[in-house]
Amino acid sequence: MTARASDRARYDRATAHLDAPLAIVDLDAFDANADDLVRRAGGKPVRVASKSVRCRALLERVLAREGFAGVMSFTLAESLWLARSGFDDVLLAYPSADRAGYAELTADPKLASAVTVMVDDPAQLDLVDAARAGGSEVVRVCLELDTSLRLFGGRVRVGARRSPLHSPAEVAEVARAVARRPGFRVVGLMAYEGHVAGVGDAVAGRPLRSRAVRLMQSAARRELAERRAAVVRAVREVVPDLEFVNGGGTGSVQHTAAEDAVTEVAAGSGLFVPRLFDHYTSFTGRPAALFGLPVVRRPGVGAVTVLGGGYPASGVPGPDRLPVPHLPAGLRYDPQEGAGEVQTPLLGSPADDLLIGDTVWFRHAKAGELCERFDALHLVEGDTVTDTVPTYRGEGRTFL
């Protein structure tokens, strides 16, 4: 029996008493992936990205492990909820326009000490002050550096459009603006190199593209390491007691952690290892999060239909944003229908061995977005479901 066939047998036995659709997390794989992130971080703490997990129980599980410290959140409302739930180090990774949230943050000492907000423009400080409603707590601020690689005099840009702050002088000037402003304190610096951490460099069947990606990423790492060090020096001249410098992501943990200027790395997708993280030379993880859909039709030879399945991931639309049928191996989408809103036909010889009521296991393209479709995760150890925990959705929390 192959490893994949063995996994399928375990998951089928573990969930035999449950009705699909359902989602599972294989805790053995989850814990092994966590250990690998810590190993690659080389002694620097790993801040877990909550958007890639979206389940409080699993955030608590990973933060209880040696080598992990703090949460990187994705909305202010989520940050406040996590802080009220006992998470005492929450870095908001994106600027917010949540006025009610800022009013709550600035009025509560516990929240203000636990949550750090992201800033890359002094106008964002104006928004916070306008929302204070009498709240006088000092707001912890992290500045974000644009990590994009700029070539040919800036005519070519590689990387996500995030912060407008690219040079050491630009970041230092915003640091001075925050330092001059009553009610705010710069405590950190963040630089997320998504074009390195989030782009696979070993795409199956595309050797030339893979080589081009590796060359781009090598150049980007060298350029960013030099520029990030210069930015940190410039900011420390303004803020000598800077608490942290955050960088990286699942695909670049070991490279980013090797920089002296970086004090911590961020990662989240590497815990679940969705399909978009299959094509990296920097690491190999174990798929830990899957969802199962029931076979409800057998429309012909070599074909079955499962209930649901149209769960695309965010990003540029394309086949790589779709979930992939994983177990049993060998199933594929019908090119005329794809993954459907309420039903999904699947083709391939394994379909002839599936019966009505059997489960087909899928992997989502991205990590935490799976949890927006399910209100619970069934935690599997061996061939047993040992616990069932709510996702954010299951706790009635839909932050975006």
mmCIF file with all atom_site columns, N, CA, C and O in Angstrom, residues 45-87:
data_model
loop_
_atom_site.group_PDB
_atom_site.id
_atom_site.type_symbol
_atom_site.label_atom_id
_atom_site.label_alt_id
_atom_site.label_comp_id
_atom_site.label_asym_id
_atom_site.label_entity_id
_atom_site.label_seq_id
_atom_site.pdbx_PDB_ins_code
_atom_site.Cartn_x
_atom_site.Cartn_y
_atom_site.Cartn_z
_atom_site.occupancy
_atom_site.B_iso_or_equiv
_atom_site.pdbx_formal_charge
_atom_site.auth_seq_id
_atom_site.auth_comp_id
_atom_site.auth_asym_id
_atom_site.auth_atom_id
_atom_site.pdbx_PDB_model_num
ATOM 1   N N  . PRO A 1 45 ? 12.548  32.997 16.735 1.00 0.00 ? 45 PRO A N  1
ATOM 2   C CA . PRO A 1 45 ? 11.142  32.631 16.949 1.00 0.00 ? 45 PRO A CA 1
ATOM 3   C C  . PRO A 1 45 ? 10.310  32.755 15.678 1.00 0.00 ? 45 PRO A C  1
ATOM 4   O O  . PRO A 1 45 ? 10.548  33.630 14.843 1.00 0.00 ? 45 PRO A O  1
ATOM 5   N N  . VAL A 1 46 ? 9.336   31.869 15.567 1.00 0.00 ? 46 VAL A N  1
ATOM 6   C CA . VAL A 1 46 ? 8.401   31.878 14.442 1.00 0.00 ? 46 VAL A CA 1
ATOM 7   C C  . VAL A 1 46 ? 7.087   32.477 14.909 1.00 0.00 ? 46 VAL A C  1
ATOM 8   O O  . VAL A 1 46 ? 6.463   31.970 15.849 1.00 0.00 ? 46 VAL A O  1
ATOM 9   N N  . ARG A 1 47 ? 6.674   33.553 14.282 1.00 0.00 ? 47 ARG A N  1
ATOM 10  C CA . ARG A 1 47 ? 5.374   34.163 14.561 1.00 0.00 ? 47 ARG A CA 1
ATOM 11  C C  . ARG A 1 47 ? 4.356   33.526 13.613 1.00 0.00 ? 47 ARG A C  1
ATOM 12  O O  . ARG A 1 47 ? 4.538   33.564 12.389 1.00 0.00 ? 47 ARG A O  1
ATOM 13  N N  . VAL A 1 48 ? 3.294   32.956 14.163 1.00 0.00 ? 48 VAL A N  1
ATOM 14  C CA . VAL A 1 48 ? 2.361   32.193 13.337 1.00 0.00 ? 48 VAL A CA 1
ATOM 15  C C  . VAL A 1 48 ? 1.343   33.124 12.689 1.00 0.00 ? 48 VAL A C  1
ATOM 16  O O  . VAL A 1 48 ? 0.734   33.973 13.352 1.00 0.00 ? 48 VAL A O  1
ATOM 17  N N  . ALA A 1 49 ? 1.177   32.998 11.370 1.00 0.00 ? 49 ALA A N  1
ATOM 18  C CA . ALA A 1 49 ? 0.244   33.814 10.603 1.00 0.00 ? 49 ALA A CA 1
ATOM 19  C C  . ALA A 1 49 ? -1.160  33.233 10.727 1.00 0.00 ? 49 ALA A C  1
ATOM 20  O O  . ALA A 1 49 ? -1.449  32.156 10.198 1.00 0.00 ? 49 ALA A O  1
ATOM 21  N N  . SER A 1 50 ? -2.036  33.954 11.400 1.00 0.00 ? 50 SER A N  1
ATOM 22  C CA . SER A 1 50 ? -3.352  33.413 11.718 1.00 0.00 ? 50 SER A CA 1
ATOM 23  C C  . SER A 1 50 ? -4.222  33.231 10.486 1.00 0.00 ? 50 SER A C  1
ATOM 24  O O  . SER A 1 50 ? -5.104  32.369 10.468 1.00 0.00 ? 50 SER A O  1
ATOM 25  N N  . LYS A 1 51 ? -4.021  34.027 9.449  1.00 0.00 ? 51 LYS A N  1
ATOM 26  C CA . LYS A 1 51 ? -4.881  33.883 8.265  1.00 0.00 ? 51 LYS A CA 1
ATOM 27  C C  . LYS A 1 51 ? -4.703  32.526 7.604  1.00 0.00 ? 51 LYS A C  1
ATOM 28  O O  . LYS A 1 51 ? -5.589  32.071 6.872  1.00 0.00 ? 51 LYS A O  1
ATOM 29  N N  . SER A 1 52 ? -3.571  31.875 7.867  1.00 0.00 ? 52 SER A N  1
ATOM 30  C CA . SER A 1 52 ? -3.300  30.565 7.293  1.00 0.00 ? 52 SER A CA 1
ATOM 31  C C  . SER A 1 52 ? -3.761  29.428 8.182  1.00 0.00 ? 52 SER A C  1
ATOM 32  O O  . SER A 1 52 ? -3.574  28.256 7.838  1.00 0.00 ? 52 SER A O  1
ATOM 33  N N  . VAL A 1 53 ? -4.358  29.753 9.330  1.00 0.00 ? 53 VAL A N  1
ATOM 34  C CA . VAL A 1 53 ? -4.834  28.732 10.267 1.00 0.00 ? 53 VAL A CA 1
ATOM 35  C C  . VAL A 1 53 ? -6.328  28.916 10.558 1.00 0.00 ? 53 VAL A C  1
ATOM 36  O O  . VAL A 1 53 ? -7.118  27.976 10.440 1.00 0.00 ? 53 VAL A O  1
ATOM 37  N N  . ARG A 1 54 ? -6.722  30.120 11.021 1.00 0.00 ? 54 ARG A N  1
ATOM 38  C CA . ARG A 1 54 ? -8.131  30.481 11.260 1.00 0.00 ? 54 ARG A CA 1
ATOM 39  C C  . ARG A 1 54 ? -8.858  29.495 12.179 1.00 0.00 ? 54 ARG A C  1
ATOM 40  O O  . ARG A 1 54 ? -10.018 29.144 11.957 1.00 0.00 ? 54 ARG A O  1
ATOM 41  N N  . CYS A 1 55 ? -8.153  29.081 13.208 1.00 0.00 ? 55 CYS A N  1
ATOM 42  C CA . CYS A 1 55 ? -8.731  28.183 14.213 1.00 0.00 ? 55 CYS A CA 1
ATOM 43  C C  . CYS A 1 55 ? -7.989  28.440 15.510 1.00 0.00 ? 55 CYS A C  1
ATOM 44  O O  . CYS A 1 55 ? -6.768  28.229 15.584 1.00 0.00 ? 55 CYS A O  1
ATOM 45  N N  . ARG A 1 56 ? -8.714  28.920 16.531 1.00 0.00 ? 56 ARG A N  1
ATOM 46  C CA . ARG A 1 56 ? -8.046  29.286 17.787 1.00 0.00 ? 56 ARG A CA 1
ATOM 47  C C  . ARG A 1 56 ? -7.359  28.091 18.434 1.00 0.00 ? 56 ARG A C  1
ATOM 48  O O  . ARG A 1 56 ? -6.251  28.217 18.978 1.00 0.00 ? 56 ARG A O  1
ATOM 49  N N  . ALA A 1 57 ? -8.000  26.931 18.407 1.00 0.00 ? 57 ALA A N  1
ATOM 50  C CA . ALA A 1 57 ? -7.426  25.758 19.074 1.00 0.00 ? 57 ALA A CA 1
ATOM 51  C C  . ALA A 1 57 ? -6.080  25.388 18.455 1.00 0.00 ? 57 ALA A C  1
ATOM 52  O O  . ALA A 1 57 ? -5.131  25.018 19.160 1.00 0.00 ? 57 ALA A O  1
ATOM 53  N N  . LEU A 1 58 ? -5.965  25.500 17.137 1.00 0.00 ? 58 LEU A N  1
ATOM 54  C CA . LEU A 1 58 ? -4.702  25.155 16.488 1.00 0.00 ? 58 LEU A CA 1
ATOM 55  C C  . LEU A 1 58 ? -3.660  26.253 16.665 1.00 0.00 ? 58 LEU A C  1
ATOM 56  O O  . LEU A 1 58 ? -2.458  25.962 16.743 1.00 0.00 ? 58 LEU A O  1
ATOM 57  N N  . LEU A 1 59 ? -4.090  27.507 16.740 1.00 0.00 ? 59 LEU A N  1
ATOM 58  C CA . LEU A 1 59 ? -3.142  28.577 17.080 1.00 0.00 ? 59 LEU A CA 1
ATOM 59  C C  . LEU A 1 59 ? -2.561  28.331 18.472 1.00 0.00 ? 59 LEU A C  1
ATOM 60  O O  . LEU A 1 59 ? -1.348  28.466 18.693 1.00 0.00 ? 59 LEU A O  1
ATOM 61  N N  . GLU A 1 60 ? -3.412  27.970 19.408 1.00 0.00 ? 60 GLU A N  1
ATOM 62  C CA . GLU A 1 60 ? -2.941  27.690 20.769 1.00 0.00 ? 60 GLU A CA 1
ATOM 63  C C  . GLU A 1 60 ? -2.008  26.481 20.776 1.00 0.00 ? 60 GLU A C  1
ATOM 64  O O  . GLU A 1 60 ? -0.986  26.473 21.479 1.00 0.00 ? 60 GLU A O  1
ATOM 65  N N  . ARG A 1 61 ? -2.335  25.476 19.976 1.00 0.00 ? 61 ARG A N  1
ATOM 66  C CA . ARG A 1 61 ? -1.493  24.267 19.929 1.00 0.00 ? 61 ARG A CA 1
ATOM 67  C C  . ARG A 1 61 ? -0.086  24.605 19.449 1.00 0.00 ? 61 ARG A C  1
ATOM 68  O O  . ARG A 1 61 ? 0.904   24.176 20.053 1.00 0.00 ? 61 ARG A O  1
ATOM 69  N N  . VAL A 1 62 ? 0.003   25.366 18.367 1.00 0.00 ? 62 VAL A N  1
ATOM 70  C CA . VAL A 1 62 ? 1.335   25.636 17.811 1.00 0.00 ? 62 VAL A CA 1
ATOM 71  C C  . VAL A 1 62 ? 2.116   26.601 18.690 1.00 0.00 ? 62 VAL A C  1
ATOM 72  O O  . VAL A 1 62 ? 3.337   26.477 18.839 1.00 0.00 ? 62 VAL A O  1
ATOM 73  N N  . LEU A 1 63 ? 1.423   27.553 19.318 1.00 0.00 ? 63 LEU A N  1
ATOM 74  C CA . LEU A 1 63 ? 2.130   28.505 20.182 1.00 0.00 ? 63 LEU A CA 1
ATOM 75  C C  . LEU A 1 63 ? 2.608   27.864 21.476 1.00 0.00 ? 63 LEU A C  1
ATOM 76  O O  . LEU A 1 63 ? 3.488   28.415 22.152 1.00 0.00 ? 63 LEU A O  1
ATOM 77  N N  . ALA A 1 64 ? 2.072   26.707 21.811 1.00 0.00 ? 64 ALA A N  1
ATOM 78  C CA . ALA A 1 64 ? 2.554   25.986 22.988 1.00 0.00 ? 64 ALA A CA 1
ATOM 79  C C  . ALA A 1 64 ? 3.851   25.236 22.707 1.00 0.00 ? 64 ALA A C  1
ATOM 80  O O  . ALA A 1 64 ? 4.496   24.735 23.636 1.00 0.00 ? 64 ALA A O  1
ATOM 81  N N  . ARG A 1 65 ? 4.255   25.177 21.440 1.00 0.00 ? 65 ARG A N  1
ATOM 82  C CA . ARG A 1 65 ? 5.462   24.467 21.053 1.00 0.00 ? 65 ARG A CA 1
ATOM 83  C C  . ARG A 1 65 ? 6.681   25.382 21.182 1.00 0.00 ? 65 ARG A C  1
ATOM 84  O O  . ARG A 1 65 ? 6.606   26.578 20.926 1.00 0.00 ? 65 ARG A O  1
ATOM 85  N N  . GLU A 1 66 ? 7.795   24.804 21.525 1.00 0.00 ? 66 GLU A N  1
ATOM 86  C CA . GLU A 1 66 ? 9.054   25.539 21.590 1.00 0.00 ? 66 GLU A CA 1
ATOM 87  C C  . GLU A 1 66 ? 9.399   26.073 20.201 1.00 0.00 ? 66 GLU A C  1
ATOM 88  O O  . GLU A 1 66 ? 9.311   25.361 19.203 1.00 0.00 ? 66 GLU A O  1
ATOM 89  N N  . GLY A 1 67 ? 9.768   27.358 20.138 1.00 0.00 ? 67 GLY A N  1
ATOM 90  C CA . GLY A 1 67 ? 10.191  27.941 18.871 1.00 0.00 ? 67 GLY A CA 1
ATOM 91  C C  . GLY A 1 67 ? 9.172   28.860 18.237 1.00 0.00 ? 67 GLY A C  1
ATOM 92  O O  . GLY A 1 67 ? 9.502   29.588 17.301 1.00 0.00 ? 67 GLY A O  1
ATOM 93  N N  . PHE A 1 68 ? 7.923   28.840 18.735 1.00 0.00 ? 68 PHE A N  1
ATOM 94  C CA . PHE A 1 68 ? 6.886   29.731 18.218 1.00 0.00 ? 68 PHE A CA 1
ATOM 95  C C  . PHE A 1 68 ? 6.596   30.812 19.248 1.00 0.00 ? 68 PHE A C  1
ATOM 96  O O  . PHE A 1 68 ? 6.567   30.549 20.453 1.00 0.00 ? 68 PHE A O  1
ATOM 97  N N  . ALA A 1 69 ? 6.352   32.034 18.779 1.00 0.00 ? 69 ALA A N  1
ATOM 98  C CA . ALA A 1 69 ? 6.040   33.144 19.688 1.00 0.00 ? 69 ALA A CA 1
ATOM 99  C C  . ALA A 1 69 ? 5.259   34.209 18.940 1.00 0.00 ? 69 ALA A C  1
ATOM 100 O O  . ALA A 1 69 ? 5.742   34.769 17.961 1.00 0.00 ? 69 ALA A O  1
ATOM 101 N N  . GLY A 1 70 ? 4.046   34.475 19.379 1.00 0.00 ? 70 GLY A N  1
ATOM 102 C CA . GLY A 1 70 ? 3.257   35.559 18.818 1.00 0.00 ? 70 GLY A CA 1
ATOM 103 C C  . GLY A 1 70 ? 2.436   35.166 17.606 1.00 0.00 ? 70 GLY A C  1
ATOM 104 O O  . GLY A 1 70 ? 2.670   34.147 16.961 1.00 0.00 ? 70 GLY A O  1
ATOM 105 N N  . VAL A 1 71 ? 1.445   36.010 17.326 1.00 0.00 ? 71 VAL A N  1
ATOM 106 C CA . VAL A 1 71 ? 0.522   35.819 16.205 1.00 0.00 ? 71 VAL A CA 1
ATOM 107 C C  . VAL A 1 71 ? 0.669   36.985 15.242 1.00 0.00 ? 71 VAL A C  1
ATOM 108 O O  . VAL A 1 71 ? 0.836   38.131 15.665 1.00 0.00 ? 71 VAL A O  1
ATOM 109 N N  . MET A 1 72 ? 0.595   36.687 13.957 1.00 0.00 ? 72 MET A N  1
ATOM 110 C CA . MET A 1 72 ? 0.457   37.723 12.938 1.00 0.00 ? 72 MET A CA 1
ATOM 111 C C  . MET A 1 72 ? -0.972  37.649 12.412 1.00 0.00 ? 72 MET A C  1
ATOM 112 O O  . MET A 1 72 ? -1.359  36.666 11.774 1.00 0.00 ? 72 MET A O  1
ATOM 113 N N  . SER A 1 73 ? -1.782  38.657 12.716 1.00 0.00 ? 73 SER A N  1
ATOM 114 C CA . SER A 1 73 ? -3.212  38.637 12.404 1.00 0.00 ? 73 SER A CA 1
ATOM 115 C C  . SER A 1 73 ? -3.477  39.340 11.080 1.00 0.00 ? 73 SER A C  1
ATOM 116 O O  . SER A 1 73 ? -2.577  39.929 10.476 1.00 0.00 ? 73 SER A O  1
ATOM 117 N N  . PHE A 1 74 ? -4.761  39.305 10.630 1.00 0.00 ? 74 PHE A N  1
ATOM 118 C CA . PHE A 1 74 ? -5.054  39.905 9.333  1.00 0.00 ? 74 PHE A CA 1
ATOM 119 C C  . PHE A 1 74 ? -6.098  41.013 9.367  1.00 0.00 ? 74 PHE A C  1
ATOM 120 O O  . PHE A 1 74 ? -6.243  41.747 8.386  1.00 0.00 ? 74 PHE A O  1
ATOM 121 N N  . THR A 1 75 ? -6.845  41.160 10.448 1.00 0.00 ? 75 THR A N  1
ATOM 122 C CA . THR A 1 75 ? -7.726  42.326 10.591 1.00 0.00 ? 75 THR A CA 1
ATOM 123 C C  . THR A 1 75 ? -7.644  42.836 12.023 1.00 0.00 ? 75 THR A C  1
ATOM 124 O O  . THR A 1 75 ? -7.273  42.091 12.948 1.00 0.00 ? 75 THR A O  1
ATOM 125 N N  . LEU A 1 76 ? -8.038  44.098 12.220 1.00 0.00 ? 76 LEU A N  1
ATOM 126 C CA . LEU A 1 76 ? -8.029  44.661 13.566 1.00 0.00 ? 76 LEU A CA 1
ATOM 127 C C  . LEU A 1 76 ? -9.066  43.974 14.448 1.00 0.00 ? 76 LEU A C  1
ATOM 128 O O  . LEU A 1 76 ? -8.807  43.688 15.629 1.00 0.00 ? 76 LEU A O  1
ATOM 129 N N  . ALA A 1 77 ? -10.248 43.700 13.898 1.00 0.00 ? 77 ALA A N  1
ATOM 130 C CA . ALA A 1 77 ? -11.281 43.019 14.692 1.00 0.00 ? 77 ALA A CA 1
ATOM 131 C C  . ALA A 1 77 ? -10.790 41.653 15.168 1.00 0.00 ? 77 ALA A C  1
ATOM 132 O O  . ALA A 1 77 ? -11.015 41.254 16.319 1.00 0.00 ? 77 ALA A O  1
ATOM 133 N N  . GLU A 1 78 ? -10.120 40.926 14.294 1.00 0.00 ? 78 GLU A N  1
ATOM 134 C CA . GLU A 1 78 ? -9.548  39.639 14.693 1.00 0.00 ? 78 GLU A CA 1
ATOM 135 C C  . GLU A 1 78 ? -8.498  39.828 15.772 1.00 0.00 ? 78 GLU A C  1
ATOM 136 O O  . GLU A 1 78 ? -8.442  39.068 16.752 1.00 0.00 ? 78 GLU A O  1
ATOM 137 N N  . SER A 1 79 ? -7.653  40.842 15.617 1.00 0.00 ? 79 SER A N  1
ATOM 138 C CA . SER A 1 79 ? -6.596  41.105 16.596 1.00 0.00 ? 79 SER A CA 1
ATOM 139 C C  . SER A 1 79 ? -7.186  41.336 17.980 1.00 0.00 ? 79 SER A C  1
ATOM 140 O O  . SER A 1 79 ? -6.695  40.790 18.985 1.00 0.00 ? 79 SER A O  1
ATOM 141 N N  . LEU A 1 80 ? -8.226  42.155 18.052 1.00 0.00 ? 80 LEU A N  1
ATOM 142 C CA . LEU A 1 80 ? -8.848  42.447 19.340 1.00 0.00 ? 80 LEU A CA 1
ATOM 143 C C  . LEU A 1 80 ? -9.499  41.210 19.935 1.00 0.00 ? 80 LEU A C  1
ATOM 144 O O  . LEU A 1 80 ? -9.425  40.972 21.147 1.00 0.00 ? 80 LEU A O  1
ATOM 145 N N  . TRP A 1 81 ? -10.141 40.426 19.102 1.00 0.00 ? 81 TRP A N  1
ATOM 146 C CA . TRP A 1 81 ? -10.780 39.178 19.566 1.00 0.00 ? 81 TRP A CA 1
ATOM 147 C C  . TRP A 1 81 ? -9.740  38.219 20.126 1.00 0.00 ? 81 TRP A C  1
ATOM 148 O O  . TRP A 1 81 ? -9.927  37.634 21.194 1.00 0.00 ? 81 TRP A O  1
ATOM 149 N N  . LEU A 1 82 ? -8.622  38.074 19.420 1.00 0.00 ? 82 LEU A N  1
ATOM 150 C CA . LEU A 1 82 ? -7.569  37.190 19.904 1.00 0.00 ? 82 LEU A CA 1
ATOM 151 C C  . LEU A 1 82 ? -6.984  37.711 21.214 1.00 0.00 ? 82 LEU A C  1
ATOM 152 O O  . LEU A 1 82 ? -6.730  36.934 22.148 1.00 0.00 ? 82 LEU A O  1
ATOM 153 N N  . ALA A 1 83 ? -6.770  39.030 21.299 1.00 0.00 ? 83 ALA A N  1
ATOM 154 C CA . ALA A 1 83 ? -6.225  39.604 22.533 1.00 0.00 ? 83 ALA A CA 1
ATOM 155 C C  . ALA A 1 83 ? -7.175  39.403 23.703 1.00 0.00 ? 83 ALA A C  1
ATOM 156 O O  . ALA A 1 83 ? -6.745  39.095 24.821 1.00 0.00 ? 83 ALA A O  1
ATOM 157 N N  . ARG A 1 84 ? -8.465  39.581 23.463 1.00 0.00 ? 84 ARG A N  1
ATOM 158 C CA . ARG A 1 84 ? -9.443  39.339 24.533 1.00 0.00 ? 84 ARG A CA 1
ATOM 159 C C  . ARG A 1 84 ? -9.481  37.862 24.927 1.00 0.00 ? 84 ARG A C  1
ATOM 160 O O  . ARG A 1 84 ? -9.875  37.517 26.047 1.00 0.00 ? 84 ARG A O  1
ATOM 161 N N  . SER A 1 85 ? -9.068  36.981 24.004 1.00 0.00 ? 85 SER A N  1
ATOM 162 C CA . SER A 1 85 ? -9.092  35.541 24.260 1.00 0.00 ? 85 SER A CA 1
ATOM 163 C C  . SER A 1 85 ? -7.817  35.043 24.929 1.00 0.00 ? 85 SER A C  1
ATOM 164 O O  . SER A 1 85 ? -7.679  33.836 25.155 1.00 0.00 ? 85 SER A O  1
ATOM 165 N N  . GLY A 1 86 ? -6.883  35.950 25.202 1.00 0.00 ? 86 GLY A N  1
ATOM 166 C CA . GLY A 1 86 ? -5.685  35.554 25.927 1.00 0.00 ? 86 GLY A CA 1
ATOM 167 C C  . GLY A 1 86 ? -4.397  35.557 25.137 1.00 0.00 ? 86 GLY A C  1
ATOM 168 O O  . GLY A 1 86 ? -3.330  35.300 25.700 1.00 0.00 ? 86 GLY A O  1
ATOM 169 N N  . PHE A 1 87 ? -4.439  35.842 23.844 1.00 0.00 ? 87 PHE A N  1
ATOM 170 C CA . PHE A 1 87 ? -3.212  35.957 23.056 1.00 0.00 ? 87 PHE A CA 1
ATOM 171 C C  . PHE A 1 87 ? -2.598  37.328 23.362 1.00 0.00 ? 87 PHE A C  1
ATOM 172 O O  . PHE A 1 87 ? -3.222  38.362 23.114 1.00 0.00 ? 87 PHE A O  1
#
